[in-house]
Short mmCIF file of C-alpha atoms in Angstrom, two decimals:
data_model
loop_
_atom_site.label_atom_id
_atom_site.label_comp_id
_atom_site.label_asym_id
_atom_site.label_seq_id
_atom_site.Cartn_x
_atom_site.Cartn_y
_atom_site.Cartn_z
CA GLN A 38 0.00 0.00 0.00
CA SER A 39 1.42 3.35 -1.07
CA VAL A 40 2.13 6.18 1.35
CA LEU A 41 0.37 8.54 -1.05
CA THR A 42 -3.14 7.50 -2.12
CA GLN A 43 -4.41 7.99 -5.67
CA PRO A 44 -7.59 6.70 -7.31
CA PRO A 45 -6.78 3.67 -9.49
CA SER A 46 -8.54 5.13 -12.52
CA VAL A 47 -10.35 8.15 -13.89
CA SER A 48 -11.94 8.62 -17.29
CA GLY A 49 -13.39 11.36 -19.42
CA ALA A 50 -14.48 12.21 -22.92
CA PRO A 51 -12.28 14.27 -25.21
CA GLY A 52 -12.44 17.94 -24.26
CA GLN A 53 -13.56 17.27 -20.70
CA ARG A 54 -11.74 18.09 -17.48
CA VAL A 55 -10.51 15.36 -15.17
CA THR A 56 -8.78 15.60 -11.82
CA ILE A 57 -6.53 13.15 -9.98
CA SER A 58 -6.16 13.40 -6.23
CA CYS A 59 -3.10 12.51 -4.21
CA THR A 60 -3.80 12.14 -0.50
CA GLY A 61 -1.00 12.05 2.03
CA SER A 62 -0.52 12.83 5.70
CA SER A 63 1.19 15.15 8.14
CA SER A 64 4.50 13.34 7.59
CA ASN A 65 4.68 14.02 3.86
CA ILE A 66 2.50 16.47 1.95
CA GLY A 67 1.17 18.00 5.16
CA ALA A 68 4.72 18.55 6.41
CA GLY A 69 5.22 21.05 3.63
CA TYR A 70 7.05 18.89 1.12
CA ASP A 71 6.51 19.65 -2.54
CA VAL A 72 4.48 17.34 -4.74
CA HIS A 73 5.62 16.38 -8.24
CA TRP A 74 3.60 14.63 -10.93
CA TYR A 75 4.76 12.24 -13.65
CA GLN A 76 3.10 10.92 -16.78
CA GLN A 77 3.94 7.43 -18.02
CA LEU A 78 2.78 6.48 -21.47
CA PRO A 79 2.48 2.73 -22.19
CA GLY A 80 5.86 1.04 -22.52
CA THR A 81 7.88 4.18 -21.81
CA ALA A 82 9.78 5.75 -18.93
CA PRO A 83 8.00 8.29 -16.72
CA LYS A 84 8.13 11.95 -17.70
CA LEU A 85 8.09 14.90 -15.31
CA LEU A 86 4.79 16.73 -15.77
CA ILE A 87 4.44 19.08 -12.78
CA TYR A 88 7.08 20.05 -10.23
CA GLY A 89 6.87 22.02 -7.01
CA ASN A 90 3.11 21.46 -6.69
CA SER A 91 2.02 23.63 -9.61
CA ASN A 92 4.86 24.34 -12.03
CA ARG A 93 5.17 23.01 -15.55
CA PRO A 94 8.55 22.20 -17.13
CA SER A 95 9.03 23.74 -20.54
CA GLY A 96 7.19 21.82 -23.22
CA VAL A 97 4.37 20.57 -21.00
CA PRO A 98 1.01 21.78 -22.35
CA HIS A 99 -0.94 24.34 -20.34
CA ARG A 100 -3.88 21.96 -20.06
CA PHE A 101 -1.98 20.23 -17.25
CA SER A 102 -2.11 21.98 -13.88
CA GLY A 103 -1.34 21.10 -10.29
CA SER A 104 -2.35 22.31 -6.87
CA LYS A 105 -1.74 21.46 -3.22
CA SER A 106 -3.71 22.08 -0.06
CA GLY A 107 -3.13 20.68 3.39
CA THR A 108 -2.31 16.99 3.17
CA SER A 109 -3.47 16.57 -0.44
CA ALA A 110 -2.55 17.56 -3.97
CA SER A 111 -4.36 17.40 -7.29
CA LEU A 112 -3.53 17.17 -10.96
CA ALA A 113 -6.06 18.54 -13.42
CA ILE A 114 -6.21 17.93 -17.15
CA THR A 115 -8.47 20.34 -19.00
CA GLY A 116 -9.46 19.77 -22.62
CA LEU A 117 -8.66 16.06 -22.39
CA GLN A 118 -7.01 14.65 -25.51
CA ALA A 119 -6.53 11.10 -26.74
CA GLU A 120 -2.76 11.32 -26.22
CA ASP A 121 -3.33 12.02 -22.51
CA GLU A 122 -4.29 8.38 -21.96
CA ALA A 123 -1.54 7.23 -19.62
CA ASP A 124 -0.65 6.45 -16.02
CA TYR A 125 -0.05 9.39 -13.70
CA TYR A 126 1.94 9.33 -10.45
CA CYS A 127 2.33 11.84 -7.65
CA GLN A 128 5.58 11.96 -5.68
CA SER A 129 6.67 13.66 -2.49
CA TYR A 130 8.92 13.07 0.51
CA ASP A 131 8.22 11.62 3.94
CA THR A 132 9.81 12.43 7.28
CA SER A 133 8.95 9.04 8.75
CA LEU A 134 10.82 7.07 6.08
CA SER A 135 14.49 6.61 5.51
CA GLY A 136 15.14 9.19 2.91
CA SER A 137 13.82 10.42 -0.29
CA GLY A 138 10.92 9.95 -2.60
CA VAL A 139 7.58 8.33 -2.01
CA PHE A 140 5.18 7.71 -4.88
CA GLY A 141 1.46 7.39 -5.11
CA GLY A 142 0.07 4.14 -6.45
CA GLY A 143 -0.68 5.66 -9.82
CA THR A 144 -3.87 6.57 -11.70
CA LYS A 145 -4.82 5.28 -15.12
CA VAL A 146 -6.48 7.98 -17.22
CA THR A 147 -8.75 6.63 -19.93
CA VAL A 148 -10.05 8.84 -22.74
CA LEU A 149 -13.50 7.56 -23.67
CA GLU B 253 20.89 16.59 -24.94
CA MET B 254 20.82 15.14 -21.42
CA GLN B 255 20.62 11.35 -21.50
CA LEU B 256 20.76 8.39 -19.15
CA LEU B 257 21.34 4.82 -20.28
CA GLU B 258 20.95 1.86 -17.95
CA SER B 259 22.55 -1.55 -18.41
CA GLY B 260 23.26 -4.70 -16.46
CA GLY B 261 19.79 -6.15 -16.04
CA GLY B 262 19.01 -9.81 -16.61
CA LEU B 263 17.84 -13.07 -15.08
CA VAL B 264 19.27 -14.02 -11.69
CA GLN B 265 18.40 -16.71 -9.17
CA PRO B 266 16.99 -15.87 -5.75
CA GLY B 267 19.83 -15.03 -3.39
CA GLY B 268 22.04 -13.94 -6.26
CA SER B 269 23.66 -10.61 -7.09
CA LEU B 270 23.59 -8.15 -9.96
CA ARG B 271 25.15 -4.74 -10.62
CA LEU B 272 23.29 -2.16 -12.64
CA SER B 273 25.01 0.75 -14.37
CA CYS B 274 23.64 4.06 -15.58
CA GLY B 275 25.73 6.12 -17.97
CA ALA B 276 25.07 9.85 -18.15
CA SER B 277 25.76 12.37 -20.89
CA GLY B 278 24.88 15.94 -21.76
CA PHE B 279 25.19 17.43 -18.27
CA THR B 280 27.74 17.88 -15.47
CA PHE B 281 27.13 14.54 -13.78
CA SER B 282 28.88 15.35 -10.49
CA SER B 283 26.60 18.34 -9.90
CA TYR B 284 23.47 16.24 -9.52
CA ALA B 285 22.12 13.77 -7.03
CA MET B 286 21.01 10.62 -8.80
CA SER B 287 18.37 8.05 -7.95
CA TRP B 288 17.13 4.58 -8.80
CA VAL B 289 13.39 4.00 -9.17
CA ARG B 290 11.87 0.61 -9.97
CA GLN B 291 8.59 -0.66 -11.35
CA ALA B 292 7.44 -4.24 -10.87
CA PRO B 293 5.50 -5.76 -13.80
CA GLY B 294 2.06 -4.17 -13.97
CA LYS B 295 2.69 -2.15 -10.80
CA GLY B 296 3.47 1.43 -9.83
CA LEU B 297 6.70 3.29 -9.31
CA GLU B 298 8.82 2.67 -6.20
CA TRP B 299 11.74 4.86 -5.16
CA VAL B 300 14.76 2.67 -4.36
CA SER B 301 17.78 4.83 -3.56
CA THR B 302 19.38 8.27 -3.94
CA LEU B 303 23.02 9.34 -3.88
CA SER B 304 24.29 12.91 -3.58
CA GLY B 305 26.42 14.46 -6.30
CA ARG B 306 29.76 13.86 -4.60
CA GLY B 307 28.65 10.51 -3.24
CA GLY B 308 28.79 11.45 0.42
CA ASN B 309 25.13 10.92 1.28
CA SER B 310 23.03 7.92 0.34
CA TYR B 311 19.46 6.97 1.10
CA TYR B 312 17.59 3.71 0.69
CA ALA B 313 14.04 2.45 0.78
CA ASP B 314 13.42 0.11 3.70
CA SER B 315 12.67 -2.70 1.23
CA VAL B 316 16.27 -2.74 -0.04
CA LYS B 317 18.28 -1.41 2.89
CA GLY B 318 21.17 -3.70 3.76
CA ARG B 319 20.97 -5.54 0.44
CA PHE B 320 21.47 -2.82 -2.19
CA THR B 321 24.33 -0.33 -2.44
CA ILE B 322 24.26 2.79 -4.58
CA SER B 323 27.53 4.32 -5.78
CA ARG B 324 28.91 6.53 -8.51
CA ASP B 325 32.11 7.20 -10.43
CA ASN B 326 32.01 10.86 -11.42
CA SER B 327 35.13 10.44 -13.57
CA LYS B 328 33.16 7.97 -15.70
CA ASN B 329 29.78 9.77 -15.45
CA THR B 330 28.29 6.52 -14.21
CA LEU B 331 25.86 5.57 -11.45
CA TYR B 332 25.72 2.03 -10.06
CA LEU B 333 23.36 -0.13 -8.06
CA GLN B 334 24.86 -3.25 -6.50
CA MET B 335 22.04 -5.64 -5.65
CA ASN B 336 22.72 -8.58 -3.34
CA SER B 337 20.49 -11.23 -1.74
CA LEU B 338 17.97 -10.74 -4.49
CA ARG B 339 14.39 -11.83 -3.96
CA ALA B 340 11.50 -12.53 -6.31
CA GLU B 341 9.90 -9.26 -5.23
CA ASP B 342 12.90 -7.35 -6.60
CA THR B 343 11.79 -8.28 -10.12
CA ALA B 344 11.19 -4.98 -11.87
CA ILE B 345 12.32 -2.48 -14.46
CA TYR B 346 14.99 -0.35 -12.83
CA TYR B 347 15.22 3.28 -13.94
CA CYS B 348 17.94 5.74 -13.07
CA ALA B 349 16.87 9.35 -12.77
CA GLN B 350 18.45 12.76 -12.25
CA ASP B 351 17.33 14.78 -9.23
CA SER B 352 16.96 18.30 -10.57
CA PRO B 353 17.38 21.23 -8.15
CA ALA B 354 15.92 23.49 -10.83
CA TYR B 355 12.71 21.48 -10.54
CA GLY B 356 12.57 21.19 -6.78
CA ASP B 357 14.57 17.96 -6.78
CA ALA B 358 11.97 16.22 -8.90
CA PHE B 359 13.17 13.38 -11.10
CA ASP B 360 13.69 15.29 -14.33
CA ILE B 361 15.71 13.06 -16.64
CA TRP B 362 15.00 9.31 -16.80
CA GLY B 363 16.73 6.45 -18.54
CA GLN B 364 14.86 3.87 -20.57
CA GLY B 365 15.16 1.28 -17.81
CA THR B 366 16.74 -2.15 -17.48
CA MET B 367 14.78 -5.28 -16.56
CA VAL B 368 15.79 -7.41 -13.61
CA THR B 369 14.13 -10.82 -13.21
CA VAL B 370 14.71 -12.84 -10.05
CA SER B 371 13.61 -16.40 -10.61
CA SER B 372 14.84 -19.96 -10.33
#
């Protein structure tokens, strides 16, 4: 069971908005650690999508956005496109564990 | 272009050992902490280990502590993961990744991964 909790799947029609939640606790997200988001297309390595809770690396479309509040974070995809069908992972840090990153269990986004 | 290329994966028996390598190019390797992240077949991502740029500080997930050792040779721009006492549950694709201070220490650059299978 992952330290960060994500829904296993979300779906939406093209053009719709979907959100993915990432729920943590006072020892990780709630402790003030940043949340990062990754996109993993089938058969490929993960790609950094959002860093520092809400920032997009260059080249990431504006339809991807992130936010954080309290012990949770969210990734939103507005104007869903077929190429957005992928697995999405949140990542943060945890004071109760030995060191560095902790990941959410991942969310499969399906474009209907 | 910044690139990472893993090698060294393969089939190993339970209790055996394997050393993974990750070659870096396109950036000043010694300036960046580097990490290993793994993904079991059909499962999610799991952080394994991180090593600071000069190699002085290392961190491990509880699931591998005492069995895996992360190291680096900055003169060869290469990151390593020595894996001992391997178990079936260590079967996974192993990715190396660059920790990017510019991106809040997120894992910015990823290799393509190398598959490790632990089975008799």
